[in-house]
XYZ file of C-alpha atoms in Angstrom:
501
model
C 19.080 -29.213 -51.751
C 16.963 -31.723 -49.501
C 18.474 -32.928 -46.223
C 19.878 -36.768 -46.351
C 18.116 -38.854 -43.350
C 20.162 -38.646 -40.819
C 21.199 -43.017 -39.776
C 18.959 -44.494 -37.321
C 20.232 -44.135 -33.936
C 21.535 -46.894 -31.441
C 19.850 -47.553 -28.103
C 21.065 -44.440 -25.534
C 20.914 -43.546 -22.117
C 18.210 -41.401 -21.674
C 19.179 -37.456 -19.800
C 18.364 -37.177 -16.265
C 14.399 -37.198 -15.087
C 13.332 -39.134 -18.241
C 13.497 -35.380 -20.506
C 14.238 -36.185 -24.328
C 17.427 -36.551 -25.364
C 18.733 -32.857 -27.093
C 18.669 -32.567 -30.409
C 22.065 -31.713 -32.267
C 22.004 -30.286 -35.959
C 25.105 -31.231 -37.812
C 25.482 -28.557 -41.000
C 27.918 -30.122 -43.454
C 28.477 -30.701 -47.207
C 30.823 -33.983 -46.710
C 28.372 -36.932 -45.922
C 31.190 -38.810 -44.163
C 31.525 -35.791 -41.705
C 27.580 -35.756 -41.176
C 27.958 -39.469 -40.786
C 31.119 -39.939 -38.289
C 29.664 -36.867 -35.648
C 26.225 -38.337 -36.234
C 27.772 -41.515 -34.712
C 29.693 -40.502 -32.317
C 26.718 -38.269 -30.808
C 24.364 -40.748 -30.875
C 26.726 -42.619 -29.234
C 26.334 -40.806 -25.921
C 22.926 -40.143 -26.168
C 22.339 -37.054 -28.323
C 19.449 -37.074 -30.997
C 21.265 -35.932 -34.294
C 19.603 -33.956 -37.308
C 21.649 -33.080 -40.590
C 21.545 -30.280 -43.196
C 23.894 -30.579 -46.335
C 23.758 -27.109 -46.790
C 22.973 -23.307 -45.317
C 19.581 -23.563 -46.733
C 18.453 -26.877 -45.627
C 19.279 -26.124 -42.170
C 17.110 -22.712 -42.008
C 14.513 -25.152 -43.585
C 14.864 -27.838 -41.066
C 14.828 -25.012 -38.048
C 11.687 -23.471 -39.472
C 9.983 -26.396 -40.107
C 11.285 -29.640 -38.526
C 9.463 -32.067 -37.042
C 11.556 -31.589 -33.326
C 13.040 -28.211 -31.900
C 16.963 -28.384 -32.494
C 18.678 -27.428 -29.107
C 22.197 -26.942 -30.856
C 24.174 -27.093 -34.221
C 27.483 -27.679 -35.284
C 27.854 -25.619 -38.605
C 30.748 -26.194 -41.342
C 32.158 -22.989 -42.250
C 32.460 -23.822 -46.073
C 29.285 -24.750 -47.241
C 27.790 -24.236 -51.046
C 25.862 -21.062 -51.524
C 25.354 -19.349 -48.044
C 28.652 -20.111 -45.797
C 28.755 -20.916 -42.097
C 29.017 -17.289 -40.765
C 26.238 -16.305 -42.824
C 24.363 -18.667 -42.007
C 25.311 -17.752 -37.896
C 24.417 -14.450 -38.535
C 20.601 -15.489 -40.010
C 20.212 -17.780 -36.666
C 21.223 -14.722 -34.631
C 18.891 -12.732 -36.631
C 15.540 -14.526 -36.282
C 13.723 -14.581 -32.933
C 12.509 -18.149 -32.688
C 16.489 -19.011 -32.941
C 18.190 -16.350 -31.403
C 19.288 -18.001 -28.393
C 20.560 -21.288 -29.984
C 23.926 -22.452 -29.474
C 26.145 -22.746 -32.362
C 29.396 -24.235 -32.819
C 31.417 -23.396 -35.718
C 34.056 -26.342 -37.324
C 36.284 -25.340 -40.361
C 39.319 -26.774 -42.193
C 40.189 -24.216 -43.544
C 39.854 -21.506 -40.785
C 42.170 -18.270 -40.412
C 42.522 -16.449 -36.892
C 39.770 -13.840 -38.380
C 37.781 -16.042 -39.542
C 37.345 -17.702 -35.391
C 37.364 -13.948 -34.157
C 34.484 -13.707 -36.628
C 32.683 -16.519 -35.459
C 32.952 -15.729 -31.846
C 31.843 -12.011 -32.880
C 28.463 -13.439 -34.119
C 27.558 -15.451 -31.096
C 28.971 -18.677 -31.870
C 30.263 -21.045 -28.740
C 32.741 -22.396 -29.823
C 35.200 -23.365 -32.883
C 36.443 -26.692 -33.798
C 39.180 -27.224 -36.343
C 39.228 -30.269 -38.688
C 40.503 -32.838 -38.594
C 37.968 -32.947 -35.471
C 38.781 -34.630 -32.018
C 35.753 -36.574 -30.280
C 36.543 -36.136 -26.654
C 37.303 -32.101 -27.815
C 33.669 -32.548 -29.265
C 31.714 -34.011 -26.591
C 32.905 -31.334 -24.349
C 32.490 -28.566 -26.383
C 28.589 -29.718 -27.214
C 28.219 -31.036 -23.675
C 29.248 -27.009 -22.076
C 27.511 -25.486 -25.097
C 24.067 -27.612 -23.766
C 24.865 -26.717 -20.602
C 25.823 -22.685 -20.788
C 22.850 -22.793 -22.832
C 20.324 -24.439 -20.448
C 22.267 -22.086 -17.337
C 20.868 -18.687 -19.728
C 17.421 -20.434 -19.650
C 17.175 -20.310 -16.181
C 18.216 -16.747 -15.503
C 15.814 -15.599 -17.692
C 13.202 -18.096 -16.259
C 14.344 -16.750 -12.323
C 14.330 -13.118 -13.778
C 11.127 -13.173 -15.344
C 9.970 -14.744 -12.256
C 11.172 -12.372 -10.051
C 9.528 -9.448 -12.365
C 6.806 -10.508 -11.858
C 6.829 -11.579 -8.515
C 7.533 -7.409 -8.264
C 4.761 -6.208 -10.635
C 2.603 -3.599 -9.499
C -1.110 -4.372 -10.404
C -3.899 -2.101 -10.849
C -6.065 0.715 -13.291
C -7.815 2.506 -10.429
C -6.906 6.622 -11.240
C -5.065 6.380 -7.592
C -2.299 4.067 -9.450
C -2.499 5.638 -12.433
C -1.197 8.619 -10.780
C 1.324 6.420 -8.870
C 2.238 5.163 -12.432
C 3.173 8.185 -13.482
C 4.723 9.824 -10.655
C 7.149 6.576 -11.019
C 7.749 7.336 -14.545
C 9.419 11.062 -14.167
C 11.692 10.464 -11.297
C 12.862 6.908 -12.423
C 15.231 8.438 -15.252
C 16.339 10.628 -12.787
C 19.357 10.599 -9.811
C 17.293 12.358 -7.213
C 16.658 10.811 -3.440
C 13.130 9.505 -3.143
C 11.021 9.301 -0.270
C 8.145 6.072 -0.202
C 5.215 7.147 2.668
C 2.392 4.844 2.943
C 0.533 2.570 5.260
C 2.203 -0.743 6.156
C 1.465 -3.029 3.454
C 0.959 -1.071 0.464
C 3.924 -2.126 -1.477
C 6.049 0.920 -0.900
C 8.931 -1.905 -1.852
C 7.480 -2.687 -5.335
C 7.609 1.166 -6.226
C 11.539 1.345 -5.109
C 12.080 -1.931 -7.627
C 9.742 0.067 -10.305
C 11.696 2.940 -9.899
C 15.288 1.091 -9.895
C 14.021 -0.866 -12.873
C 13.248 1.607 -15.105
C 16.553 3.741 -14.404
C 19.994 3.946 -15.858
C 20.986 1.692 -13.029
C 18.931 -0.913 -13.594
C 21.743 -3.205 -14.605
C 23.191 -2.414 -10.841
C 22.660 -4.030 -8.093
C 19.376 -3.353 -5.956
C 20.079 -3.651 -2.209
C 17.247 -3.545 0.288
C 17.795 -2.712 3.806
C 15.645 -2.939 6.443
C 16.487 -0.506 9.025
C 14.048 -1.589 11.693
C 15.332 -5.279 11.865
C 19.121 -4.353 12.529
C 20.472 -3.995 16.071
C 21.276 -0.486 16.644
C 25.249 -1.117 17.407
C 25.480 -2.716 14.461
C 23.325 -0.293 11.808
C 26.691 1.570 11.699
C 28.636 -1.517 10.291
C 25.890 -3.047 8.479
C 25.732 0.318 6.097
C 29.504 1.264 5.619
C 31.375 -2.120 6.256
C 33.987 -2.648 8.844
C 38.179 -4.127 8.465
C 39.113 -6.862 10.514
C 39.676 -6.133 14.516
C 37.354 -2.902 14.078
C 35.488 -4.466 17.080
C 34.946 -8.275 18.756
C 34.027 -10.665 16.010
C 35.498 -8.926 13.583
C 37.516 -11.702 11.994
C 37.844 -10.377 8.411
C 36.871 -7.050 6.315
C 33.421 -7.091 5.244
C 31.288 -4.350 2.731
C 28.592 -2.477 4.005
C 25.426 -2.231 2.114
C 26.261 1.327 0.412
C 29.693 -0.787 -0.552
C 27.015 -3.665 -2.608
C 25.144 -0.782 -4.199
C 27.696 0.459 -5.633
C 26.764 1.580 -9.253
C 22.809 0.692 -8.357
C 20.258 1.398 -5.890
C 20.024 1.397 -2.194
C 16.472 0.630 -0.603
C 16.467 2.000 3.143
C 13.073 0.532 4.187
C 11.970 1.936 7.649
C 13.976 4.542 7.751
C 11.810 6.169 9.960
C 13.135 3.365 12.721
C 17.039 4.105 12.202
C 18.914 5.463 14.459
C 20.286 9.015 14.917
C 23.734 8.484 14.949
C 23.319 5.900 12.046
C 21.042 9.128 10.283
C 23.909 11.053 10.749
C 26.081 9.332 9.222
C 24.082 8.176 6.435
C 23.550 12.091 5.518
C 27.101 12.539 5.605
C 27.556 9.989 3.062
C 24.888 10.987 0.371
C 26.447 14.676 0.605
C 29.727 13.316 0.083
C 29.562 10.005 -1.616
C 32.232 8.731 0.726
C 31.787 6.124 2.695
C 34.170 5.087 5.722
C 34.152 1.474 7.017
C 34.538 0.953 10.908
C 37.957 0.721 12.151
C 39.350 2.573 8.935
C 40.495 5.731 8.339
C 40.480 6.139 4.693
C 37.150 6.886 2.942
C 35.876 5.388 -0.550
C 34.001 6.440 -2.805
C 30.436 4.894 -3.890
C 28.406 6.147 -6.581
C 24.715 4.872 -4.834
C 21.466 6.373 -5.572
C 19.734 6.024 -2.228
C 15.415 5.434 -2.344
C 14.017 5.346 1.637
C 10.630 4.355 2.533
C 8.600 4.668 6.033
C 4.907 4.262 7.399
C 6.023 7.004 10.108
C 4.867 11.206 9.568
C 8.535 12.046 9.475
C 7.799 15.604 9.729
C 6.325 14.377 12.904
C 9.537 12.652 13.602
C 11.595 15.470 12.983
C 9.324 18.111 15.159
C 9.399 15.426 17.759
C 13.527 15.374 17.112
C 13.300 11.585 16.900
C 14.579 11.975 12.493
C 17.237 14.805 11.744
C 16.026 17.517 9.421
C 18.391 17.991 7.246
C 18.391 14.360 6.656
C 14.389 14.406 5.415
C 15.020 17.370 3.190
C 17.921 15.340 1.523
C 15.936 12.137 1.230
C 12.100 13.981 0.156
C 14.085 15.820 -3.115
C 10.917 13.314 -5.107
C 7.984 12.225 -2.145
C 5.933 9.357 -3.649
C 2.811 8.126 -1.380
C 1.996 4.340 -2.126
C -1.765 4.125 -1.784
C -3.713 1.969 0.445
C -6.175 -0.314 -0.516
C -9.094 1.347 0.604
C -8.473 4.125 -1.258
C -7.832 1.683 -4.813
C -10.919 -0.909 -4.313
C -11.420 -1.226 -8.041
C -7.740 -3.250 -8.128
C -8.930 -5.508 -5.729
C -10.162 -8.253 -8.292
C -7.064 -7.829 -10.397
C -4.828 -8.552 -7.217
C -6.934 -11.075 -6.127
C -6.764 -12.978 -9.494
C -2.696 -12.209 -9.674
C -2.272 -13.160 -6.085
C -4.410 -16.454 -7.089
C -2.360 -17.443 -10.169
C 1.379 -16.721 -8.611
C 0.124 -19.134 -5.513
C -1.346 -21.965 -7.945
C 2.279 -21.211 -10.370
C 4.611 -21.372 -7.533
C 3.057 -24.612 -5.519
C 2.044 -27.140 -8.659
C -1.782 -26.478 -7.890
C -4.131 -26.441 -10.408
C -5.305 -23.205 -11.196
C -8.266 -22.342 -9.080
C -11.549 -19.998 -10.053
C -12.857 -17.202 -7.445
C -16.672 -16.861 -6.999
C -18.036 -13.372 -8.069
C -19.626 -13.575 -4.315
C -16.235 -14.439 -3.068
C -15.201 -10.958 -4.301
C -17.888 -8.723 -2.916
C -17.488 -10.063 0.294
C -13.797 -9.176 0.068
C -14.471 -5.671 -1.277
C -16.563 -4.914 2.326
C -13.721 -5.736 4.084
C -11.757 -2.902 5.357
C -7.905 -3.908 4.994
C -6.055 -2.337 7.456
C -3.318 -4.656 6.383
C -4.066 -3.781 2.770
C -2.297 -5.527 -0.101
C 0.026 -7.527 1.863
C -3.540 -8.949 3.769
C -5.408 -9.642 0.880
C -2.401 -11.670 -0.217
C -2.484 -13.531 3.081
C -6.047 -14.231 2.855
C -6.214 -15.596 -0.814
C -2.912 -17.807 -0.483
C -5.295 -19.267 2.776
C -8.434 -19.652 0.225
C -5.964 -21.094 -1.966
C -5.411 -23.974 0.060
C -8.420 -24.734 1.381
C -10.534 -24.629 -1.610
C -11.705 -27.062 -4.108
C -11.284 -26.069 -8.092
C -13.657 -23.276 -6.999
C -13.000 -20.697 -4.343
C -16.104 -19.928 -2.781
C -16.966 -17.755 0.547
C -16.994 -20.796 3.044
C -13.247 -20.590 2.484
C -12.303 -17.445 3.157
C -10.760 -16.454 7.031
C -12.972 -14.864 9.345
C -12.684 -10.696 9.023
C -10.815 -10.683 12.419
C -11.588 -6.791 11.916
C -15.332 -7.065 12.026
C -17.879 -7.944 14.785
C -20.651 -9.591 13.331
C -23.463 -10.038 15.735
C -23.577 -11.828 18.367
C -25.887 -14.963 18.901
C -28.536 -14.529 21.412
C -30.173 -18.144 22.466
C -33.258 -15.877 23.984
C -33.288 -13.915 20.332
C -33.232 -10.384 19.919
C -35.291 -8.017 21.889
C -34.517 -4.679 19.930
C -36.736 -2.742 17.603
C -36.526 -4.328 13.865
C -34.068 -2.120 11.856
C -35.009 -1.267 8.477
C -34.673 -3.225 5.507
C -30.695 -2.947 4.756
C -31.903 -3.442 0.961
C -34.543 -2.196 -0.938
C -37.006 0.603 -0.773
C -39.525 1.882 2.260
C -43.027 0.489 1.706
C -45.349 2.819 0.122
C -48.509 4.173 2.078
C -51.774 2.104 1.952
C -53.737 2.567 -0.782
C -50.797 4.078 -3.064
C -50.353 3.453 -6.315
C -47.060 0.842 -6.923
C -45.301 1.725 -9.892
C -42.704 -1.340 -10.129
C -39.943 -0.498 -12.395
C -38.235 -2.489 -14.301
C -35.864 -5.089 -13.308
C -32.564 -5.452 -14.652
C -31.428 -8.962 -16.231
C -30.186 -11.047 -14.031
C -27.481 -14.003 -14.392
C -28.227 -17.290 -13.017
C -25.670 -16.523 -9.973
C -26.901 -13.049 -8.741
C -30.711 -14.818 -8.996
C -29.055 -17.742 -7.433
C -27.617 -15.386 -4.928
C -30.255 -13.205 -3.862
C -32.848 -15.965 -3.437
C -30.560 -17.225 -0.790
C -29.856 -14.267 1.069
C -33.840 -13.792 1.335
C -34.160 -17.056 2.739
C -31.893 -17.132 4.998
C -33.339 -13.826 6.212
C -36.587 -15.741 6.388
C -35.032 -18.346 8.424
C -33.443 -16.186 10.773
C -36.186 -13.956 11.206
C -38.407 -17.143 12.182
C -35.955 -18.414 15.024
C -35.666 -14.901 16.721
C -32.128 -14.623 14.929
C -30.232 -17.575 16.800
C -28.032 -18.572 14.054
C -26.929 -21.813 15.405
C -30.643 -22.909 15.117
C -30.843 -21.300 12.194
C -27.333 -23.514 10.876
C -28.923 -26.460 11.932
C -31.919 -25.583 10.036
C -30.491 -24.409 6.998
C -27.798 -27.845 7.193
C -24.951 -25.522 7.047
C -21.793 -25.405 9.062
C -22.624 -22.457 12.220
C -19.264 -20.795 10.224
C -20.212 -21.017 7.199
C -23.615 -19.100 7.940
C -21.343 -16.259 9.593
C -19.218 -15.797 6.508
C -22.676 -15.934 4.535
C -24.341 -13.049 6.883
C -20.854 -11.113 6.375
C -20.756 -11.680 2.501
C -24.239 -10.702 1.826
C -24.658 -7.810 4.429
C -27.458 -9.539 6.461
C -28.088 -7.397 9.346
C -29.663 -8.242 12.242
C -33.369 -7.518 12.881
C -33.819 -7.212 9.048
C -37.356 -7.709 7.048
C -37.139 -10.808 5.304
């Protein structure tokens, strides 16, 4: 049965920011109903759509012209009634999360209970009341819109915490992750500063029974040693000056989840001691109490220290590293994972452009091989910082004249006199054959238009250099480039001095 036109609507107030009005569906067999909630939504600004029937209104959500953003659905209709029809919405992905609101005349106890049971808002009786109708679709809109959000700020967050990469080191990681996650044993995260030790705790807690639990990260280096011991178990009121009230410690907040005990390696021994106490126990006891509670906390820990160093240096309690290392997990550096670094680069790229309105920006192939000679002693958490820097100082392109200067590498220095060493070798290529010997040039490779592009410059500015006794602010001036912008060039394409041209 085909869907009346719904009666034009009057002139409204348009929602906040200038956004289109939302669009109401009103599923009903009695025109005059369609007709009076048509008005009186209209009336306060709502676009209205209506459906004489079940069937017309899957039709209209399948194929309308505009996405519906709620619907108020009869519960006596001809053919397919209102809680089947509910139960189809629920059903289908594309309308899954759409707000219904149920209205009957007819309506038992059960039959609300029913409703409610399937996902529906809310439930109007007839004879229908307009302000009890504005507010119900106003908070259905709303609640609606709230559920967005957290989904939008969760997804966000995922992947804000996604680990990146198909080099075999992560691979291994990867899977490592995967057999203690299910699990309720202690890990322990090692790795360099900067390697995301942090990300594998929120991979681990993620894909355990707990994930529905809080996650609490501490970190155990930044808190005051007199206060580590209230920070972690909570303390009642008067326990100490400034006490004012009770407060939860951070095993308290973790209850039922996962505690993150970043730097562990930097906590101190009394606080260790005490910490050990309560993952043999799972008691807690706040300062200035003396009853214990009970918290059910699966504990993860992470340092860059050796703590068997630690502990043969009597700086980390034994027993305590036995009882956190049941699972150890190393988090690999970047050094040892190179073939990730375009993948991070092109994630770190795309979160920066996504999270500051920028247009999404390109990277330069040559922009990449300069960054994969870099060393990264700050490894993932630097090459973050150095393409959220490219970021903003690039054009649509990212190119090598906007990446930071390697503060880890010494390029050489300029010499206004020139160099007065020995040539060194050709840095690429082949030795020259004797005199007289036969040159048997193989083949050459296809070349793009960029690595031709980029290899004809590298030999000239060899040339140029080698021509002005390697003073490269001659050589800038020559070549009309910025005197930084020839060092990053040098850098990228691994000019070294005294080279051939």
């Amino acid at each position: 049965m085909p869907a009346s036109s719904p009666p034009p609507a009057p002139a409204a107030t348009a929602p906040p920011g200038g956004a289109a009005a939302p669009t109401v569906l009103v599923v009903d067999d009695e025109r005059n109903i369609r007709r009076t909630l048509a008005l009186v939504l209209q009336g306060e600004g709502y676009q209205v759509a209506e459906a004489p029937s079940a069937e017309a209104a899957l039709e209209l959500l399948a194929h309308g012209d505009s996405p519906v953003d709620l619907a108020l659905v009869d519960l006596l209709l001809p053919g397919m009634n209102g809680l089947d029809l509910l139960q189809r919405v629920r059903q289908d992905d594309a309308t899954r999360e759409l707000p219904v609101i149920v209205i009957s005349g007819h309506a038992t106890v059960n039959d609300a209970v029913k409703a409610i049971k399937l996902g529906a808002s809310d439930f109007f009786e007839k004879p229908l009341n307009r302000e009890r109708v504005l507010v119900g679709v106003k908070n259905a809109l709303q609640n609606s819109r709230l559920a967005r959000e957290v989904e939008d700020l969760k997804a966000q967050v995922q992947a804000r915490y996604e680990m990146i990469g198909q080099s075999a080191a992560m691979q291994r990681l990867f899977k490592e992750i995967d057999r203690v996650a299910p699990t309720k044993a202690s890990v322990l995260i090692t790795g360099e500063s900067g390697t995301g030790k942090e990300l594998v705790s929120r991979a681990i807690h993620r894909l355990s029974p707990r994930a529905r639990g809080p996650f609490v990260r501490v970190n155990c280096a930044a808190i005051p040693r007199e206060l580590i011991e209230s920070e972690l178990f909570g303390h009642e009121r008067g326990a100490f000056t400034g006490a004012s009230g009770p407060k939860r410690g951070f095993f308290e907040q973790a209850h039922g989840g996962t505690l993150f005990l970043d730097e562990i390696g930097d906590m101190d021994l009394t606080a260790q001691a005490k910490v050990l106490r309560a993952l043999q126990s799972g008691e807690i006891c706040r300062v200035g109490s003396e009853h214990s509670r009970h918290v059910d906390v699966r504990v993860l820990a992470a340092t860059n220290k050796d703590l068997s160093r630690e502990v043969a240096a009597l700086r980390f309690r034994e027993d305590l590293f036995f009882r956190l290392a049941v699972f150890p997990i190393k988090s690999p550096a970047l050094r040892d994972r190179m073939e990730d670094l375009r993948a991070l680069a092109d994630a770190f790229m795309a979160a920066f452009c996504n999270e500051n309105g920028l247009k999404q920006k390109a990277i330069d192939p040559v922009v990449y091989a300069a960054l994969e000679r870099r060393s990264w002693p700050g490894n993932v958490r630097e090459l973050k910082n150095v393409i959220e820097r490219a970021a903003i100082l690039s054009g649509d392109v990212v190119t090598i004249a906007d990446l930071p200067e390697d503060p880890h590498e010494n390029p050489f220095e300029d010499d206004a006199q020139g160099g007065d060493g020995a040539p060194a070798p050709p840095a690429h290529g082949a030795a020259e054959p004797p005199a007289g010997a036969a040159r048997h040039e193989p083949e050459r490779p296809r070349l793009t238009l960029r690595e031709f592009r980029d290899r004809a410059e590298r030999r000239y500015i060899v040339e140029v250099l080698a021509s002005l006794d390697w003073n490269i602010s001659r050589a800038a001036v020559l070549l009309g480039v910025e005197r930084t912008n020839l060092h990053k060039k040098i850098r990228a394409y691994g000019i070294k001095r005294g080279e051939a041209p």
